[in-house]
Amino acid sequence: MLRRDFLRLTALTPLAALSLRGHAMPVSAGMLGEQLPDGRPHQLELKAHSFMLDGKPLQIRSGEMHPARIPAEYWLHRIRMAKAMGLNTISIYLMWNHLEREPGEFDLQTGNRDFVRFIRLCQREGMWVYLRPGPYICGEWDYGGLPPYLLRKPDIRVRSKDDPDYMAAVRRYIDTIAPLIHPLMAYNGGPVLMLQVENEYASFGHDLDYLKQLQALWEAHGIRGPFTISDGLGQLQQQHTYLPGTALGLDGDTDFATAQPIAGEAPVWVGEGYPGWLTHWGDRDFQRGDYTATLRGLLQQGRSFNLYMVHGGSNFGFSAGANAKGDYSHFEPVITSYDYGAPINERGEATPDYHTFRALLAAHATQPLPDVPAVPPAIRFAAITPVAHASLWDNLPAPGAVKEPQANELLFAQDHGLVLYRRKIPAAAAALTLDGVRDYATVFRDGRYVDYVSRVQHARLRAGNRVELPVNAGGGASQLDILVDSFGHVGYGQAMADRKGLVSSVRLGAEELEDWNVCSLPLDESYIRQLKPVVGESSRPGIFFKATLRLDQLGDSYIDMSGWAKGYLWVNGQLLGRYWNLGPQQRLYCPASWFRHGDNELLIFDMHQTAAAPIHGATTLHA
């Protein structure tokens, strides 16, 4: 069973599963320690099944949010929203690939990458921090937070102590961020209570020594914990990967009685409790959850918990990940929105769950909760219709020659975007079979669109990997083009070599085609900047459309793409992410800070559209 299926079931299990049989209560509501991160050293200890802060029991009431999924301008607002809900801790992932895109090239300052600033904002607001720095995080993020450059090595084995290239990259990552994290630890006067060693490792492997080596890397930088792990209880029982001496976080489970003997004297807590859920492209609707009864029980019994997510945010750019089975089948890419059905929605509004949870938390608080912050303003804008701006086919770079298809990562060191395969074929009608499309291909013969192949399986999509090519009426050889678009890399389970592009053979009838010309089309900033405008009308799919949106006032907005097919949307050069009429998402969130007064440039690349459709601005994710 896929992890996201398994945890979905346990997340919705009634509270009857919350078990404390035979184990001492960790801390009662009347005993809650409310010590704040005040800049002085504090010590969190794991003993007697409890979290002890400066010798007093502490109930960690945590909510997860990720700086990488939130515009930096809204960090403070989201932190204050969590505090006003009644939480005392913010849990954060650090996405390694957001901080190091190329080997040794770290960016820890620009945009929403300055995690030190985010953590200091938490401290300023009187919030503790639970830090989850990876190296692997899952989180429905591209490649589970691992940098896709690792996939440029054909035989890489990630999450393994026995792969020297992987471990060298991990050491470089930890060597870079650990000196920044060290002064943030609570015992050094910072707000970080504890640090997670990897994430959900039992769902991947069983080498406990791998986790011990990761812990040792942190300790070598003076970070002495306390440490925690987080995983599904069933996986931990099967793989025996509990790291001795760490807090044991349960994901989607509340069976503390079964888990406590595994942890010994260390506390067992809810490492991830799910008030909402992730959504894939093709789901019938946005996923939600029902966590009220479970949260009520956790509060009544004084259990520490981490709500995943309290605020999800957005998978901007290429950052959305994917899930699949261990054999790479049943591929399920994650939508651009990471709203997650969380109590604080994508643009920072309090949902009905927020107010329900706030009332529960307020009943167990030792002092009144802060007022709920005002929601940032939102704007609508009237429908505008873009115009054709540039054709992909007029903006092809010089091709490279390859004998047979290869993954983009191996061929071009390309992590995301498109790739084009081109060669001559005979004029006769024939069946084209594409064995390794990752993840969506459109097929053309002599510039005419023929059909598509999708790795995603869905009732609304054509099945199979075979395309019937019509005869070339003009006779002679014709040109075959295969344009391949990628979703995010699988970030969970055993399918951790999810390379993109064409990764297997292409057959014309029974013949395997070789000797291709291949173009790299990463859709990155440099490629977009150099686009040459299209001349005249184009009837060939693969068009960039542009619109100018004039704004007299700024605010958050959801840009409605329901009239379009499948592609990408940029606002003033910022890639909001992917859209797809498969749904359920039809609107992409744009924060106010990415707009500007006056003229704004909206750029669309669509895989199928040859005629523009109107787009408009709305104030909600749902239509």
mmCIF file with all atom_site columns, N, CA, C and O in Angstrom, residues 442-466:
data_model
loop_
_atom_site.group_PDB
_atom_site.id
_atom_site.type_symbol
_atom_site.label_atom_id
_atom_site.label_alt_id
_atom_site.label_comp_id
_atom_site.label_asym_id
_atom_site.label_entity_id
_atom_site.label_seq_id
_atom_site.pdbx_PDB_ins_code
_atom_site.Cartn_x
_atom_site.Cartn_y
_atom_site.Cartn_z
_atom_site.occupancy
_atom_site.B_iso_or_equiv
_atom_site.pdbx_formal_charge
_atom_site.auth_seq_id
_atom_site.auth_comp_id
_atom_site.auth_asym_id
_atom_site.auth_atom_id
_atom_site.pdbx_PDB_model_num
ATOM 1   N N  . THR A 1 442 ? 3.330   15.165 -26.335 1.00 0.00 ? 442 THR A N  1
ATOM 2   C CA . THR A 1 442 ? 2.512   15.443 -27.504 1.00 0.00 ? 442 THR A CA 1
ATOM 3   C C  . THR A 1 442 ? 3.315   15.047 -28.741 1.00 0.00 ? 442 THR A C  1
ATOM 4   O O  . THR A 1 442 ? 4.530   15.275 -28.818 1.00 0.00 ? 442 THR A O  1
ATOM 5   N N  . VAL A 1 443 ? 2.626   14.426 -29.711 1.00 0.00 ? 443 VAL A N  1
ATOM 6   C CA . VAL A 1 443 ? 3.279   13.843 -30.884 1.00 0.00 ? 443 VAL A CA 1
ATOM 7   C C  . VAL A 1 443 ? 2.831   14.594 -32.132 1.00 0.00 ? 443 VAL A C  1
ATOM 8   O O  . VAL A 1 443 ? 1.624   14.856 -32.323 1.00 0.00 ? 443 VAL A O  1
ATOM 9   N N  . PHE A 1 444 ? 3.795   14.923 -33.010 1.00 0.00 ? 444 PHE A N  1
ATOM 10  C CA . PHE A 1 444 ? 3.537   15.681 -34.228 1.00 0.00 ? 444 PHE A CA 1
ATOM 11  C C  . PHE A 1 444 ? 4.163   14.955 -35.420 1.00 0.00 ? 444 PHE A C  1
ATOM 12  O O  . PHE A 1 444 ? 5.245   14.379 -35.314 1.00 0.00 ? 444 PHE A O  1
ATOM 13  N N  . ARG A 1 445 ? 3.456   15.015 -36.540 1.00 0.00 ? 445 ARG A N  1
ATOM 14  C CA . ARG A 1 445 ? 4.014   14.520 -37.798 1.00 0.00 ? 445 ARG A CA 1
ATOM 15  C C  . ARG A 1 445 ? 3.984   15.661 -38.801 1.00 0.00 ? 445 ARG A C  1
ATOM 16  O O  . ARG A 1 445 ? 2.918   16.224 -39.089 1.00 0.00 ? 445 ARG A O  1
ATOM 17  N N  . ASP A 1 446 ? 5.156   16.029 -39.288 1.00 0.00 ? 446 ASP A N  1
ATOM 18  C CA . ASP A 1 446 ? 5.287   17.157 -40.214 1.00 0.00 ? 446 ASP A CA 1
ATOM 19  C C  . ASP A 1 446 ? 4.602   18.406 -39.677 1.00 0.00 ? 446 ASP A C  1
ATOM 20  O O  . ASP A 1 446 ? 3.895   19.130 -40.399 1.00 0.00 ? 446 ASP A O  1
ATOM 21  N N  . GLY A 1 447 ? 4.772   18.632 -38.381 1.00 0.00 ? 447 GLY A N  1
ATOM 22  C CA . GLY A 1 447 ? 4.245   19.840 -37.765 1.00 0.00 ? 447 GLY A CA 1
ATOM 23  C C  . GLY A 1 447 ? 2.783   19.782 -37.398 1.00 0.00 ? 447 GLY A C  1
ATOM 24  O O  . GLY A 1 447 ? 2.260   20.745 -36.831 1.00 0.00 ? 447 GLY A O  1
ATOM 25  N N  . ARG A 1 448 ? 2.107   18.698 -37.692 1.00 0.00 ? 448 ARG A N  1
ATOM 26  C CA . ARG A 1 448 ? 0.688   18.571 -37.357 1.00 0.00 ? 448 ARG A CA 1
ATOM 27  C C  . ARG A 1 448 ? 0.532   17.735 -36.098 1.00 0.00 ? 448 ARG A C  1
ATOM 28  O O  . ARG A 1 448 ? 1.082   16.632 -36.004 1.00 0.00 ? 448 ARG A O  1
ATOM 29  N N  . TYR A 1 449 ? -0.232  18.257 -35.173 1.00 0.00 ? 449 TYR A N  1
ATOM 30  C CA . TYR A 1 449 ? -0.481  17.525 -33.928 1.00 0.00 ? 449 TYR A CA 1
ATOM 31  C C  . TYR A 1 449 ? -1.263  16.249 -34.223 1.00 0.00 ? 449 TYR A C  1
ATOM 32  O O  . TYR A 1 449 ? -2.266  16.263 -34.954 1.00 0.00 ? 449 TYR A O  1
ATOM 33  N N  . VAL A 1 450 ? -0.809  15.117 -33.590 1.00 0.00 ? 450 VAL A N  1
ATOM 34  C CA . VAL A 1 450 ? -1.463  13.834 -33.794 1.00 0.00 ? 450 VAL A CA 1
ATOM 35  C C  . VAL A 1 450 ? -2.191  13.378 -32.541 1.00 0.00 ? 450 VAL A C  1
ATOM 36  O O  . VAL A 1 450 ? -3.393  13.094 -32.564 1.00 0.00 ? 450 VAL A O  1
ATOM 37  N N  . ASP A 1 451 ? -1.480  13.311 -31.397 1.00 0.00 ? 451 ASP A N  1
ATOM 38  C CA . ASP A 1 451 ? -2.093  12.793 -30.178 1.00 0.00 ? 451 ASP A CA 1
ATOM 39  C C  . ASP A 1 451 ? -1.132  13.021 -29.019 1.00 0.00 ? 451 ASP A C  1
ATOM 40  O O  . ASP A 1 451 ? -0.052  13.596 -29.184 1.00 0.00 ? 451 ASP A O  1
ATOM 41  N N  . TYR A 1 452 ? -1.541  12.551 -27.837 1.00 0.00 ? 452 TYR A N  1
ATOM 42  C CA . TYR A 1 452 ? -0.705  12.681 -26.656 1.00 0.00 ? 452 TYR A CA 1
ATOM 43  C C  . TYR A 1 452 ? -0.606  11.338 -25.938 1.00 0.00 ? 452 TYR A C  1
ATOM 44  O O  . TYR A 1 452 ? -1.423  10.430 -26.139 1.00 0.00 ? 452 TYR A O  1
ATOM 45  N N  . VAL A 1 453 ? 0.408   11.232 -25.087 1.00 0.00 ? 453 VAL A N  1
ATOM 46  C CA . VAL A 1 453 ? 0.587   10.081 -24.198 1.00 0.00 ? 453 VAL A CA 1
ATOM 47  C C  . VAL A 1 453 ? 0.802   10.627 -22.796 1.00 0.00 ? 453 VAL A C  1
ATOM 48  O O  . VAL A 1 453 ? 1.630   11.524 -22.599 1.00 0.00 ? 453 VAL A O  1
ATOM 49  N N  . SER A 1 454 ? 0.056   10.090 -21.835 1.00 0.00 ? 454 SER A N  1
ATOM 50  C CA . SER A 1 454 ? 0.137   10.574 -20.461 1.00 0.00 ? 454 SER A CA 1
ATOM 51  C C  . SER A 1 454 ? 0.531   9.444  -19.524 1.00 0.00 ? 454 SER A C  1
ATOM 52  O O  . SER A 1 454 ? -0.041  8.351  -19.583 1.00 0.00 ? 454 SER A O  1
ATOM 53  N N  . ARG A 1 455 ? 1.483   9.723  -18.678 1.00 0.00 ? 455 ARG A N  1
ATOM 54  C CA . ARG A 1 455 ? 1.852   8.767  -17.632 1.00 0.00 ? 455 ARG A CA 1
ATOM 55  C C  . ARG A 1 455 ? 0.771   8.687  -16.555 1.00 0.00 ? 455 ARG A C  1
ATOM 56  O O  . ARG A 1 455 ? 0.630   7.673  -15.881 1.00 0.00 ? 455 ARG A O  1
ATOM 57  N N  . VAL A 1 456 ? 0.032   9.774  -16.358 1.00 0.00 ? 456 VAL A N  1
ATOM 58  C CA . VAL A 1 456 ? -1.068  9.787  -15.403 1.00 0.00 ? 456 VAL A CA 1
ATOM 59  C C  . VAL A 1 456 ? -2.214  8.956  -15.970 1.00 0.00 ? 456 VAL A C  1
ATOM 60  O O  . VAL A 1 456 ? -2.620  9.142  -17.131 1.00 0.00 ? 456 VAL A O  1
ATOM 61  N N  . GLN A 1 457 ? -2.732  8.053  -15.174 1.00 0.00 ? 457 GLN A N  1
ATOM 62  C CA . GLN A 1 457 ? -3.867  7.235  -15.584 1.00 0.00 ? 457 GLN A CA 1
ATOM 63  C C  . GLN A 1 457 ? -5.149  7.843  -15.001 1.00 0.00 ? 457 GLN A C  1
ATOM 64  O O  . GLN A 1 457 ? -5.242  8.056  -13.800 1.00 0.00 ? 457 GLN A O  1
ATOM 65  N N  . HIS A 1 458 ? -6.120  8.070  -15.864 1.00 0.00 ? 458 HIS A N  1
ATOM 66  C CA . HIS A 1 458 ? -7.358  8.709  -15.407 1.00 0.00 ? 458 HIS A CA 1
ATOM 67  C C  . HIS A 1 458 ? -8.446  8.441  -16.429 1.00 0.00 ? 458 HIS A C  1
ATOM 68  O O  . HIS A 1 458 ? -8.174  8.337  -17.642 1.00 0.00 ? 458 HIS A O  1
ATOM 69  N N  . ALA A 1 459 ? -9.680  8.369  -15.963 1.00 0.00 ? 459 ALA A N  1
ATOM 70  C CA . ALA A 1 459 ? -10.797 8.071  -16.849 1.00 0.00 ? 459 ALA A CA 1
ATOM 71  C C  . ALA A 1 459 ? -10.979 9.129  -17.930 1.00 0.00 ? 459 ALA A C  1
ATOM 72  O O  . ALA A 1 459 ? -11.501 8.834  -19.018 1.00 0.00 ? 459 ALA A O  1
ATOM 73  N N  . ARG A 1 460 ? -10.555 10.354 -17.672 1.00 0.00 ? 460 ARG A N  1
ATOM 74  C CA . ARG A 1 460 ? -10.715 11.424 -18.654 1.00 0.00 ? 460 ARG A CA 1
ATOM 75  C C  . ARG A 1 460 ? -9.556  11.507 -19.636 1.00 0.00 ? 460 ARG A C  1
ATOM 76  O O  . ARG A 1 460 ? -9.573  12.346 -20.550 1.00 0.00 ? 460 ARG A O  1
ATOM 77  N N  . LEU A 1 461 ? -8.538  10.683 -19.444 1.00 0.00 ? 461 LEU A N  1
ATOM 78  C CA . LEU A 1 461 ? -7.360  10.702 -20.310 1.00 0.00 ? 461 LEU A CA 1
ATOM 79  C C  . LEU A 1 461 ? -7.324  9.442  -21.164 1.00 0.00 ? 461 LEU A C  1
ATOM 80  O O  . LEU A 1 461 ? -7.762  8.376  -20.723 1.00 0.00 ? 461 LEU A O  1
ATOM 81  N N  . ARG A 1 462 ? -6.799  9.562  -22.368 1.00 0.00 ? 462 ARG A N  1
ATOM 82  C CA . ARG A 1 462 ? -6.642  8.378  -23.205 1.00 0.00 ? 462 ARG A CA 1
ATOM 83  C C  . ARG A 1 462 ? -5.623  7.438  -22.571 1.00 0.00 ? 462 ARG A C  1
ATOM 84  O O  . ARG A 1 462 ? -4.604  7.877  -22.019 1.00 0.00 ? 462 ARG A O  1
ATOM 85  N N  . ALA A 1 463 ? -5.899  6.162  -22.636 1.00 0.00 ? 463 ALA A N  1
ATOM 86  C CA . ALA A 1 463 ? -5.024  5.171  -22.005 1.00 0.00 ? 463 ALA A CA 1
ATOM 87  C C  . ALA A 1 463 ? -3.981  4.681  -22.999 1.00 0.00 ? 463 ALA A C  1
ATOM 88  O O  . ALA A 1 463 ? -4.128  4.812  -24.217 1.00 0.00 ? 463 ALA A O  1
ATOM 89  N N  . GLY A 1 464 ? -2.930  4.104  -22.455 1.00 0.00 ? 464 GLY A N  1
ATOM 90  C CA . GLY A 1 464 ? -1.929  3.459  -23.285 1.00 0.00 ? 464 GLY A CA 1
ATOM 91  C C  . GLY A 1 464 ? -0.821  4.379  -23.736 1.00 0.00 ? 464 GLY A C  1
ATOM 92  O O  . GLY A 1 464 ? -0.856  5.594  -23.529 1.00 0.00 ? 464 GLY A O  1
ATOM 93  N N  . ASN A 1 465 ? 0.165   3.776  -24.390 1.00 0.00 ? 465 ASN A N  1
ATOM 94  C CA . ASN A 1 465 ? 1.347   4.503  -24.841 1.00 0.00 ? 465 ASN A CA 1
ATOM 95  C C  . ASN A 1 465 ? 1.543   4.385  -26.351 1.00 0.00 ? 465 ASN A C  1
ATOM 96  O O  . ASN A 1 465 ? 2.648   4.518  -26.857 1.00 0.00 ? 465 ASN A O  1
ATOM 97  N N  . ARG A 1 466 ? 0.454   4.118  -27.059 1.00 0.00 ? 466 ARG A N  1
ATOM 98  C CA . ARG A 1 466 ? 0.514   3.909  -28.513 1.00 0.00 ? 466 ARG A CA 1
ATOM 99  C C  . ARG A 1 466 ? -0.224  5.030  -29.225 1.00 0.00 ? 466 ARG A C  1
ATOM 100 O O  . ARG A 1 466 ? -1.344  5.385  -28.866 1.00 0.00 ? 466 ARG A O  1
#
